[in-house]
One Martini backbone bead per residue (centre of mass of N, CA, C, O) as a GRO file, in nm:
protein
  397
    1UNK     BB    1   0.100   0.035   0.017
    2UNK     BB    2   0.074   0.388  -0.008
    3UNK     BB    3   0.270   0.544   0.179
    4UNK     BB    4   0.397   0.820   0.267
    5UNK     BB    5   0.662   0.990   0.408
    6UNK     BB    6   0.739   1.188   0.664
    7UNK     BB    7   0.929   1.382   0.457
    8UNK     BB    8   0.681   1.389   0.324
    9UNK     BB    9   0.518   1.692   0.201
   10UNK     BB   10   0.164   1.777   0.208
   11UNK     BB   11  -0.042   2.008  -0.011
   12UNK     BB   12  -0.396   2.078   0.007
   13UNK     BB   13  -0.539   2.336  -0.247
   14UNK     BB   14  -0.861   2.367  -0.278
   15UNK     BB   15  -1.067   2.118  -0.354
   16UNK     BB   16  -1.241   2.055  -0.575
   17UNK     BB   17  -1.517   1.926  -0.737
   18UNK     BB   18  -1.544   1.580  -0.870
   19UNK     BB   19  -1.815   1.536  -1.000
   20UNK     BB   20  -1.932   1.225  -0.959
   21UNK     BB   21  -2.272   1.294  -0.995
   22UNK     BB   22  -2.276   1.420  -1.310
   23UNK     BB   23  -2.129   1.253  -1.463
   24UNK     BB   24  -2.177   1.129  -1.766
   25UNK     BB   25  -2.324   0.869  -1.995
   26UNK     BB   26  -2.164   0.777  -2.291
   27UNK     BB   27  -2.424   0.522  -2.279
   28UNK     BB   28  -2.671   0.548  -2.451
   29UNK     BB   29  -2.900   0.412  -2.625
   30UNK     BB   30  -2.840   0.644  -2.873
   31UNK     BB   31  -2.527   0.658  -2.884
   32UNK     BB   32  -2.514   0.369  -2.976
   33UNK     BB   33  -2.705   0.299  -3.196
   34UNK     BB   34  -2.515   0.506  -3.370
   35UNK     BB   35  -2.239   0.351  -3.317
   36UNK     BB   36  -2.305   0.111  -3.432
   37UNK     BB   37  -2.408   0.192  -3.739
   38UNK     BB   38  -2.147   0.306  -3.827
   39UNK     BB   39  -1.954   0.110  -3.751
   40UNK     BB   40  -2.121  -0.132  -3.938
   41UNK     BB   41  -2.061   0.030  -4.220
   42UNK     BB   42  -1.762   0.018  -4.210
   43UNK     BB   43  -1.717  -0.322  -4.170
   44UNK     BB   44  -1.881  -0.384  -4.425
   45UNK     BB   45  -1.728  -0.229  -4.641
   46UNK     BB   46  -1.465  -0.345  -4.578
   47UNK     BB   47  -1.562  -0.653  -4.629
   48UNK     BB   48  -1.680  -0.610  -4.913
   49UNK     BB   49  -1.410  -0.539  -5.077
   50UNK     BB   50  -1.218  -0.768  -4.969
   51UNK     BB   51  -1.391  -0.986  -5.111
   52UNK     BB   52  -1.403  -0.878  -5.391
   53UNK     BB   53  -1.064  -0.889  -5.425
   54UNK     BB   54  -1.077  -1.230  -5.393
   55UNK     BB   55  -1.218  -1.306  -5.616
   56UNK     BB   56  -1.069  -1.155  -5.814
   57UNK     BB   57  -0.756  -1.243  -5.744
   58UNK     BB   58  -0.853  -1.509  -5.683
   59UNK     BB   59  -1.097  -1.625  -5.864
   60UNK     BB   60  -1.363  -1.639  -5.751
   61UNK     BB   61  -1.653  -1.660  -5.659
   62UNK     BB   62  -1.879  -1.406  -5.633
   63UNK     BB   63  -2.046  -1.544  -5.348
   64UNK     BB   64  -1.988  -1.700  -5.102
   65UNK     BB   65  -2.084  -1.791  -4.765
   66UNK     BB   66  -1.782  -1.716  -4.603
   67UNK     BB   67  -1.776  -1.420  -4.662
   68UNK     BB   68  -1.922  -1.341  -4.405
   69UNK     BB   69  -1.770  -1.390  -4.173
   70UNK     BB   70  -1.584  -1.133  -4.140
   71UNK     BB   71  -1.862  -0.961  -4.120
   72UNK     BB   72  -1.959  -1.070  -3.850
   73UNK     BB   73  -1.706  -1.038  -3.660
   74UNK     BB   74  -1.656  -0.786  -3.662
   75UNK     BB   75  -1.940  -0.683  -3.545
   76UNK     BB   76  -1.939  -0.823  -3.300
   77UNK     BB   77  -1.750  -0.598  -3.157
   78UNK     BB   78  -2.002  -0.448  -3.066
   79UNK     BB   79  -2.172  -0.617  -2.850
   80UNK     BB   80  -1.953  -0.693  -2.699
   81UNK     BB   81  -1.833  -0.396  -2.606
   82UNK     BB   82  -2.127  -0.376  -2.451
   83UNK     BB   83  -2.130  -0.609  -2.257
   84UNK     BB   84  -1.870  -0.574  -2.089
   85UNK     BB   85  -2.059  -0.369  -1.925
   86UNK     BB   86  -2.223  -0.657  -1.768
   87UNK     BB   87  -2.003  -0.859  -1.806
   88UNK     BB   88  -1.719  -1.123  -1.679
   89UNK     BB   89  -1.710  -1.376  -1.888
   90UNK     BB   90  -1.476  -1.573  -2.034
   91UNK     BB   91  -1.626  -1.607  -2.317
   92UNK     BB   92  -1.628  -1.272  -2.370
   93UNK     BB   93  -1.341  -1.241  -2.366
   94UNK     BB   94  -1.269  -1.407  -2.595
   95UNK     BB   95  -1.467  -1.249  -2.829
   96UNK     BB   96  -1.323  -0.980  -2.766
   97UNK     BB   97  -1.023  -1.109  -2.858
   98UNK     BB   98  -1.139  -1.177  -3.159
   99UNK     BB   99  -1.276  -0.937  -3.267
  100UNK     BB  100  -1.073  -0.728  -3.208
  101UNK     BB  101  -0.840  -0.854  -3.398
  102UNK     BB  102  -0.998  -0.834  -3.656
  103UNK     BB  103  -1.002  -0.545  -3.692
  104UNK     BB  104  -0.744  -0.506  -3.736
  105UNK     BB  105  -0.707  -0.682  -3.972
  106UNK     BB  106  -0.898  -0.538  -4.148
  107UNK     BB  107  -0.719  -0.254  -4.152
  108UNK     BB  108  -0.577  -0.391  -4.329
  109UNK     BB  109  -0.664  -0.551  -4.565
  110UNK     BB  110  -0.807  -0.305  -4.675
  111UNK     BB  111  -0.557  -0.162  -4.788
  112UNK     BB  112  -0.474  -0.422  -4.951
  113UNK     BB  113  -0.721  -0.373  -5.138
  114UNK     BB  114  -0.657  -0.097  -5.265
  115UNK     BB  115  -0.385  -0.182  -5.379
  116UNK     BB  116  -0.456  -0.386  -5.566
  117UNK     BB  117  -0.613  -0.175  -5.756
  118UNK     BB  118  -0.341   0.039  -5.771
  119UNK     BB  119  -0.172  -0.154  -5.912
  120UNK     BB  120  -0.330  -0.266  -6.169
  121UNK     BB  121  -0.380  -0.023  -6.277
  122UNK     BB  122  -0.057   0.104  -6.328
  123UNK     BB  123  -0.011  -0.165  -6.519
  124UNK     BB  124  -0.256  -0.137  -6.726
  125UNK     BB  125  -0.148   0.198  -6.799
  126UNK     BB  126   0.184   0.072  -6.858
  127UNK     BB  127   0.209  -0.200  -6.989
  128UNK     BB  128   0.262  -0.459  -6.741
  129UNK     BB  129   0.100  -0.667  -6.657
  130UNK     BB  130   0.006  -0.835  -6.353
  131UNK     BB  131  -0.056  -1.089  -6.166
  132UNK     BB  132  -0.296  -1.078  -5.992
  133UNK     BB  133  -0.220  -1.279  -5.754
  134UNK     BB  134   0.045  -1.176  -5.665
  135UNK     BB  135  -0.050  -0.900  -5.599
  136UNK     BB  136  -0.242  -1.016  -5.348
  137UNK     BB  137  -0.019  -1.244  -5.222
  138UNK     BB  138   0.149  -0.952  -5.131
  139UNK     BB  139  -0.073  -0.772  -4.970
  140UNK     BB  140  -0.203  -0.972  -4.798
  141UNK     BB  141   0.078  -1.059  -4.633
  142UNK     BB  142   0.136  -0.807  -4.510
  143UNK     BB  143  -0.108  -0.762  -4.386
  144UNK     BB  144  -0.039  -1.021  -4.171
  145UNK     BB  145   0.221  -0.932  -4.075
  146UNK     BB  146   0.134  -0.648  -3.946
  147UNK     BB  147  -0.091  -0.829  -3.745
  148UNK     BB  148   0.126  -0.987  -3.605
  149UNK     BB  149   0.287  -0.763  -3.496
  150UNK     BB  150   0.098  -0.598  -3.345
  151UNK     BB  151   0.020  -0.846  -3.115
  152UNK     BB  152   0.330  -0.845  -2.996
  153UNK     BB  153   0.420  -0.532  -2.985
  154UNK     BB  154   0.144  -0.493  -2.775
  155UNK     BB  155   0.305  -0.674  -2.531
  156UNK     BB  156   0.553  -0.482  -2.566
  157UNK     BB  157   0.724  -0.343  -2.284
  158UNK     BB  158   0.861  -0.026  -2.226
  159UNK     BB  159   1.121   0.258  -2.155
  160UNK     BB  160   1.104   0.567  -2.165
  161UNK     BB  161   1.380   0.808  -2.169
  162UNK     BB  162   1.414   1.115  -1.991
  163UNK     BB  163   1.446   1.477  -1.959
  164UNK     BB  164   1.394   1.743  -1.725
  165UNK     BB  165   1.399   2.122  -1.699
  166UNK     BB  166   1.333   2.277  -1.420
  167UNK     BB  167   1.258   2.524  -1.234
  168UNK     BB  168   1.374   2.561  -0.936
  169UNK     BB  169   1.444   2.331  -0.869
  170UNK     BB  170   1.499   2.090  -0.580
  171UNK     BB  171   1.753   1.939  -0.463
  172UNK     BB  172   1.630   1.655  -0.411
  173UNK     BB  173   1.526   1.679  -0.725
  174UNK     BB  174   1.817   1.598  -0.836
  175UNK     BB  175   1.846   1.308  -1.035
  176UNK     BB  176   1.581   1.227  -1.018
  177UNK     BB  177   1.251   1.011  -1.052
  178UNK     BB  178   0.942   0.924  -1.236
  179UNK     BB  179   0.669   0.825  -1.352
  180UNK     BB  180   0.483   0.722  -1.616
  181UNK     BB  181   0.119   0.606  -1.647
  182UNK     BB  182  -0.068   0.530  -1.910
  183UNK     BB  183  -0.323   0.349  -2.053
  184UNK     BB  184  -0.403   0.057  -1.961
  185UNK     BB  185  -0.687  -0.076  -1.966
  186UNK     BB  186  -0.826  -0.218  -1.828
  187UNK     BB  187  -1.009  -0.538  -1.873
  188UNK     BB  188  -1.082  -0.790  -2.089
  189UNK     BB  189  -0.764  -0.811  -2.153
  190UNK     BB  190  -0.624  -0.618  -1.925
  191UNK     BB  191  -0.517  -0.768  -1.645
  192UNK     BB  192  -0.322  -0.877  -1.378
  193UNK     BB  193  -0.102  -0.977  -1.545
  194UNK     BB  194  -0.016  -0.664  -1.674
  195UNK     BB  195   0.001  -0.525  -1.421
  196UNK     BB  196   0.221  -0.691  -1.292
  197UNK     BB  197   0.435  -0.636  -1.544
  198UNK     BB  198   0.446  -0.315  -1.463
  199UNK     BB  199   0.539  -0.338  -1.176
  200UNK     BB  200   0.780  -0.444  -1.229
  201UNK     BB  201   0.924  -0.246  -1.384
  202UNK     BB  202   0.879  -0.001  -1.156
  203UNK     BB  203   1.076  -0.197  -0.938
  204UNK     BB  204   1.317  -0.190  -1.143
  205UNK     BB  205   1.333   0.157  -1.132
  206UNK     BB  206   1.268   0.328  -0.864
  207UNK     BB  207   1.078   0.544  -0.816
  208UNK     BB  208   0.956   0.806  -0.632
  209UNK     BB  209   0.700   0.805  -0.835
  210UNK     BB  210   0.356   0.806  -0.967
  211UNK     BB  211   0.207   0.892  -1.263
  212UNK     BB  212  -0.148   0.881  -1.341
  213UNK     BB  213  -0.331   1.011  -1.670
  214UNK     BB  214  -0.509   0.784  -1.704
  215UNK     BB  215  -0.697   0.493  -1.790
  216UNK     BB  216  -0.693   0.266  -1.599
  217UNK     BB  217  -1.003   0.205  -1.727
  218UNK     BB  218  -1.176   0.113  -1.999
  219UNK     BB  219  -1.476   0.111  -1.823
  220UNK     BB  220  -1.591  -0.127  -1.678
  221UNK     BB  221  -1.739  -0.174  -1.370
  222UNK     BB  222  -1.632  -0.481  -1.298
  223UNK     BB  223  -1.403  -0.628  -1.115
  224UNK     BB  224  -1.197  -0.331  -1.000
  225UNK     BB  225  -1.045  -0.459  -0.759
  226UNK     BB  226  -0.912  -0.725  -0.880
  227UNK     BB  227  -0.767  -0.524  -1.103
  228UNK     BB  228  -0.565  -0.366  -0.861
  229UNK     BB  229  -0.471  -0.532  -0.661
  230UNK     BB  230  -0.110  -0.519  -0.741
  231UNK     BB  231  -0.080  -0.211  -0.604
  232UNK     BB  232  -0.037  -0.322  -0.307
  233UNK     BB  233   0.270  -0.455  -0.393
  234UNK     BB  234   0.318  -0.111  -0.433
  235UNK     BB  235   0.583   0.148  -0.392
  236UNK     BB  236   0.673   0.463  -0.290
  237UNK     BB  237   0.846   0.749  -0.119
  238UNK     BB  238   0.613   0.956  -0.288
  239UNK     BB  239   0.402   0.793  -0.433
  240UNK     BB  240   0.080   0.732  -0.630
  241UNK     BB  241  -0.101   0.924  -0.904
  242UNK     BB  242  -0.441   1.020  -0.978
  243UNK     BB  243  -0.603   1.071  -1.270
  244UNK     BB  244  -0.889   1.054  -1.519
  245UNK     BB  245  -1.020   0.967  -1.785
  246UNK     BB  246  -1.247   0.912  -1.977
  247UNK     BB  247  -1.307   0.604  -1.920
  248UNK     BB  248  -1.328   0.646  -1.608
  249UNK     BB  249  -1.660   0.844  -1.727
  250UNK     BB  250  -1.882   0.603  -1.828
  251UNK     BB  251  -1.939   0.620  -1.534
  252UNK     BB  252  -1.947   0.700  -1.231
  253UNK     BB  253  -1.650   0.801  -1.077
  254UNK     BB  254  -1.656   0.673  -0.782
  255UNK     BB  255  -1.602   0.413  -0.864
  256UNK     BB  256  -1.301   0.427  -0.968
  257UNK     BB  257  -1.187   0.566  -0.766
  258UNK     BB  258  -1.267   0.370  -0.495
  259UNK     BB  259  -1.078   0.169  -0.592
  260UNK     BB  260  -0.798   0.299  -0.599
  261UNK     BB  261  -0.808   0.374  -0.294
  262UNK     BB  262  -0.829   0.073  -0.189
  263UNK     BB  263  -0.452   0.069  -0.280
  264UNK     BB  264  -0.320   0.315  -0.222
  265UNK     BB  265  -0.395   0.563  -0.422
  266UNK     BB  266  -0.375   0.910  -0.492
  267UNK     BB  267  -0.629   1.092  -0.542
  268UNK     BB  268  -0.679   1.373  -0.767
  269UNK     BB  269  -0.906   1.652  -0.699
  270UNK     BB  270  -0.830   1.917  -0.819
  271UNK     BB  271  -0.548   1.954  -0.716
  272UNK     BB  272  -0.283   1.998  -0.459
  273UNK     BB  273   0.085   1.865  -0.423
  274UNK     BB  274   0.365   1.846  -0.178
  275UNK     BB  275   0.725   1.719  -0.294
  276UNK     BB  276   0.948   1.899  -0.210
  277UNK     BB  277   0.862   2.160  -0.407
  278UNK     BB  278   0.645   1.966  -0.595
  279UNK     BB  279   0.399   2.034  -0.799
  280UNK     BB  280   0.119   1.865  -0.793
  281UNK     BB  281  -0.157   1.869  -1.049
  282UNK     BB  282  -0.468   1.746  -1.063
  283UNK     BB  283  -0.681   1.686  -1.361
  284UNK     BB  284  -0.993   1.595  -1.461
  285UNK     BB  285  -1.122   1.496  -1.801
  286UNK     BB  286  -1.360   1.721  -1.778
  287UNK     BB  287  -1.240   1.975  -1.679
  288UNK     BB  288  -0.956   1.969  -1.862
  289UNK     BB  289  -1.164   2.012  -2.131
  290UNK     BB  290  -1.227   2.283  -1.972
  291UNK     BB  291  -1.144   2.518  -2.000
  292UNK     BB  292  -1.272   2.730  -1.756
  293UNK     BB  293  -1.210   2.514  -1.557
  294UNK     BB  294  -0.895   2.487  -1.573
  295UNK     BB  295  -0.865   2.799  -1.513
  296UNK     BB  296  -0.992   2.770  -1.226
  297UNK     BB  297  -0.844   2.512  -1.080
  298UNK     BB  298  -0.594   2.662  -1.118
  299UNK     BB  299  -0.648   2.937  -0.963
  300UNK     BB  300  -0.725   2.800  -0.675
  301UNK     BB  301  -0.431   2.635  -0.619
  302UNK     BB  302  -0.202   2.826  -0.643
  303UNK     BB  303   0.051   2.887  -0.781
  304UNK     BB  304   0.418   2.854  -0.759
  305UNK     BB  305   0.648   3.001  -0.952
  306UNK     BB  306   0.890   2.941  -0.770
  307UNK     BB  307   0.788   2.647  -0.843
  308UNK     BB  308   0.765   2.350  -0.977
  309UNK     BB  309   0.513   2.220  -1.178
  310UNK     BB  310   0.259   1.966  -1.250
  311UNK     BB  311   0.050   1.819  -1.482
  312UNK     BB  312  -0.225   1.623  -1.455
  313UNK     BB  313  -0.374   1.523  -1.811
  314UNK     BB  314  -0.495   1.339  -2.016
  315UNK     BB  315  -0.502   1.557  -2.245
  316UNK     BB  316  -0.328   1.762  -2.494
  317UNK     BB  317  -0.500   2.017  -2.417
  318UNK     BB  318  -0.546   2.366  -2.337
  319UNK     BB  319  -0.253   2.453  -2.281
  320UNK     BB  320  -0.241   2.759  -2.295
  321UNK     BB  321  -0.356   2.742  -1.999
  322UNK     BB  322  -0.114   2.611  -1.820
  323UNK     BB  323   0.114   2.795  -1.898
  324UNK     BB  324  -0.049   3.084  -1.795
  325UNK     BB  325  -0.059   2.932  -1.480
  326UNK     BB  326   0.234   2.798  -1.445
  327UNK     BB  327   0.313   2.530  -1.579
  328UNK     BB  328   0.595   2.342  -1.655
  329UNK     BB  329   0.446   2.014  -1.656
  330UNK     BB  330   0.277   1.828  -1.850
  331UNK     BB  331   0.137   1.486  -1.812
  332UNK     BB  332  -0.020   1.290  -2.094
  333UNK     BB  333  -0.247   1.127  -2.300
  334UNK     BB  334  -0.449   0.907  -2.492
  335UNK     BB  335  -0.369   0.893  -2.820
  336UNK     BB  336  -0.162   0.611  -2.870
  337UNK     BB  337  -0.046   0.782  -3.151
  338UNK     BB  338  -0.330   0.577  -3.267
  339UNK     BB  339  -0.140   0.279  -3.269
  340UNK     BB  340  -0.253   0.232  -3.573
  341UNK     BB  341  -0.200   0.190  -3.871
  342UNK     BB  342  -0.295   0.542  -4.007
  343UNK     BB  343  -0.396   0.660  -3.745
  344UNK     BB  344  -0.123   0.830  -3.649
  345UNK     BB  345  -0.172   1.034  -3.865
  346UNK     BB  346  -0.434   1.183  -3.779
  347UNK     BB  347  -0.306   1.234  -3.470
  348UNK     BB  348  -0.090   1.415  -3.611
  349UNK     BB  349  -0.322   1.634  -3.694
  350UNK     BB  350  -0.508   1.653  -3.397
  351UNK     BB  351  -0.247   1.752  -3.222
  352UNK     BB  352   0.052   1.751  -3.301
  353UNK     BB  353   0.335   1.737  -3.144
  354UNK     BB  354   0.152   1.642  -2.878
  355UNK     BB  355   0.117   1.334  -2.957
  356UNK     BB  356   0.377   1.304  -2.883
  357UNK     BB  357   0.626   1.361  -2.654
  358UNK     BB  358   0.863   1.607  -2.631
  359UNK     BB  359   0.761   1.947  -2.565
  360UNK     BB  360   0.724   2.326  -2.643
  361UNK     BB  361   0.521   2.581  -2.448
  362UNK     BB  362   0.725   2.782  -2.411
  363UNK     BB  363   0.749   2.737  -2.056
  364UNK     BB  364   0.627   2.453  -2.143
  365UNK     BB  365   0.627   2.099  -2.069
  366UNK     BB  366   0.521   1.805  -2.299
  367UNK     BB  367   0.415   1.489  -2.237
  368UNK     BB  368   0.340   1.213  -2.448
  369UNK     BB  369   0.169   0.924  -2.411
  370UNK     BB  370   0.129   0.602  -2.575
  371UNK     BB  371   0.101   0.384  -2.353
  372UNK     BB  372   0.066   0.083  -2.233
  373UNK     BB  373  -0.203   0.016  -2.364
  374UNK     BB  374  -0.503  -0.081  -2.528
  375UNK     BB  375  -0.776  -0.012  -2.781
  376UNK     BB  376  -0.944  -0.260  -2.893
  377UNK     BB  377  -0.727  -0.350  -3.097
  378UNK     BB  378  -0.421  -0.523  -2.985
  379UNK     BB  379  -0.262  -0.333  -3.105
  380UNK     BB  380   0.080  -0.216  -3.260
  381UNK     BB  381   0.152  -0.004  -3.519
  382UNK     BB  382   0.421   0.292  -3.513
  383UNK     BB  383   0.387   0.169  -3.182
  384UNK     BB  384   0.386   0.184  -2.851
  385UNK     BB  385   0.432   0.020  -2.488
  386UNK     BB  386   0.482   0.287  -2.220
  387UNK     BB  387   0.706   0.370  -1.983
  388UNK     BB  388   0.790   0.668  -1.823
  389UNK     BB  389   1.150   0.810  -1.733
  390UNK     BB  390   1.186   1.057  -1.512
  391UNK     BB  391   1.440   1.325  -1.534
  392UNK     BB  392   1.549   1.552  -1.308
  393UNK     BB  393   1.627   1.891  -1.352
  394UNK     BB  394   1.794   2.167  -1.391
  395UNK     BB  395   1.727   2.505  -1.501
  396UNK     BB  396   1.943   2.679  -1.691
  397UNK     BB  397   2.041   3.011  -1.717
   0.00000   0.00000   0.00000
């Protein structure tokens, strides 16, 4: 259990209301309804062309029954999704492993229909037409490799190592180190032995603090206990400090703080505590997204520009907020860096810089981490999975 340690000194300054019972939830009927419908037209239409693919390039009947099968299991993915907030079943955790990772597969599959049509394409109209047959099954091949790979990629969890500067470091942090731990999707795919192996990961880098960026819980309420219960067996000098992602907010929050607190995770609601000079600001995922909540919530917690301070906020937004003040170091995940190419491009469109890796906004540095698990399709390709460690120095004058 982490319990500070004497010398170390916390205090903590006007903690916002952590509207535990405000936040909605983002499943409703309606919401499910139309993310189902749209989801769902998208993997048929994806499963539709691959087959249609298959027919042609490799001379295939053109319409036979086994064709519907992968876009059956595609679809699977929506309800097995919706499901596994309501049950905690074995073998729904195993169809939610096989649908999810078919997911990932008909991802690369399509990309690999389509090049076979603009490779034939261009070799039609350069008059050296290519043998149908290897077109498909040399672009559907890398299709499979990049599936295999994707899915050990995403099991072997790295270490990236960081140093950063900040202003009036106090000497006692001078060559410290603490972790970022962000994105674990604890769930059905990701559950007590994932976390352990985090966790050993942990112990063997011996950080000061470590700090979660959100993302502990996949989503579903079930079981939330039993997923955290590794954490009872790590402890840190200076504490493990958690706040909020997205997923954490799918239900009302209370259920999923009050798992993390009986592990002895310090929730940050909103607040600021002191470790030694270094000031820790937690705020959760809806406050964070909410420009006025966020800097109504850092302007009350009074923020010491003489002193170095870090946010802990799940998504890399509203940064030029942060910055204004007084913020150091902000530390935050959400992105996965895309997780699954070409969607890293998608992300690293819609985040820029900030998509991944450290950064800097002004006076600001901002570390965005593509996280330790994955969601949805259990794949990385482009991306890793990874804990962070920050190595502190002062920032030189």
């Amino acid at each position: 259990m982490t319990v500070p340690l004497p010398h170390v000194e916390e205090e903590k300054a006007m903690p916002m209301d952590s509207k535990q019972s405000t936040v909605p939830s983002d499943f409703t009927a309606r919401r499910i309804a139309v993310f189902g419908s749209i989801v769902s037209t998208i993997l048929l239409s994806a499963n539709a062309l691959v087959c249609a693919t298959w027919s042609y390039f490799f001379e295939l009947p053109g319409w036979i029954g086994w064709q519907a099968l992968p876009g059956v299991v595609a679809v699977a993915f929506i309800p097995t999704t919706i499901l596994r907030f309501r049950s905690n079943h074995p073998a729904l955790r195993i169809v939610y492993a096989i649908t999810s990772s078919w997911v990932g597969a008909l991802n690369f599959a399509f990309f690999a229909a389509v090049a076979c049509w603009i490779v034939e394409t261009v070799a039609w109209t350069s008059a050296f037409p290519l043998p149908r047959f290897w077109i498909a099954t040399v672009l559907f091949g890398v299709a499979l490799v990049a599936t295999v790979y994707g899915l050990i990629n995403a099991s072997w969890l790295r270490v990236s190592r960081i140093k950063v500067q900040l202003p009036n470091l106090p000497e006692v942090w001078q060559g410290r180190t603490a972790a970022l731990v962000t994105d674990l999707h604890l769930g059905p795919l990701s559950g007590q032995a994932f976390l352990r192996r985090v966790i050993a990961r942990l112990r063997f880098l011996k950080p000061e603090a470590v700090f979660i960026s959100g993302d502990m819980f996949d989503g579903p309420t079930i079981g939330l206990d039993q997923l955290v219960t590794p954490w009872r067996e790590f402890s840190t000098p200076r504490g493990i400090f958690y706040v909020t992602g997205n997923h954490d907010e799918f239900a009302e929050r209370s259920i999923y703080l009050d798992a993390v607190r009986r592990v002895g995770i310090q929730v940050l609601n909103n607040e600021k505590v002191s470790l030694d000079g270094l000031q820790i600001v937690g705020v959760h995922d809806s406050e964070a997204e909410n420009p006025a909540e966020l800097r109504d919530i850092l302007r009350q917690v009074r923020i010491d520009r003489q002193h170095p301070s870090i946010l802990l906020a799940h998504r890399p937004v509203n940064l030029p907020i942060a910055e204004e003040e007084g913020i150091s170091l902000q530390l935050s995940g959400h992105t996965h860096r895309g997780q699954i190419w070409p969607w890293n491009l998608l992300v690293s469109r819609i985040y820029g810089r900030f998509s991944y890796g450290l950064s800097r906004l002004g006076k600001m540095l901002v570390y965005t981490s593509s996280g330790a698990g994955t969601w949805g399709p259990p794949l990385r390709v482009g991306t890793k999975s990874e804990i962070v460690l920050i190595q502190f120095d002062k920032e030189k004058a």
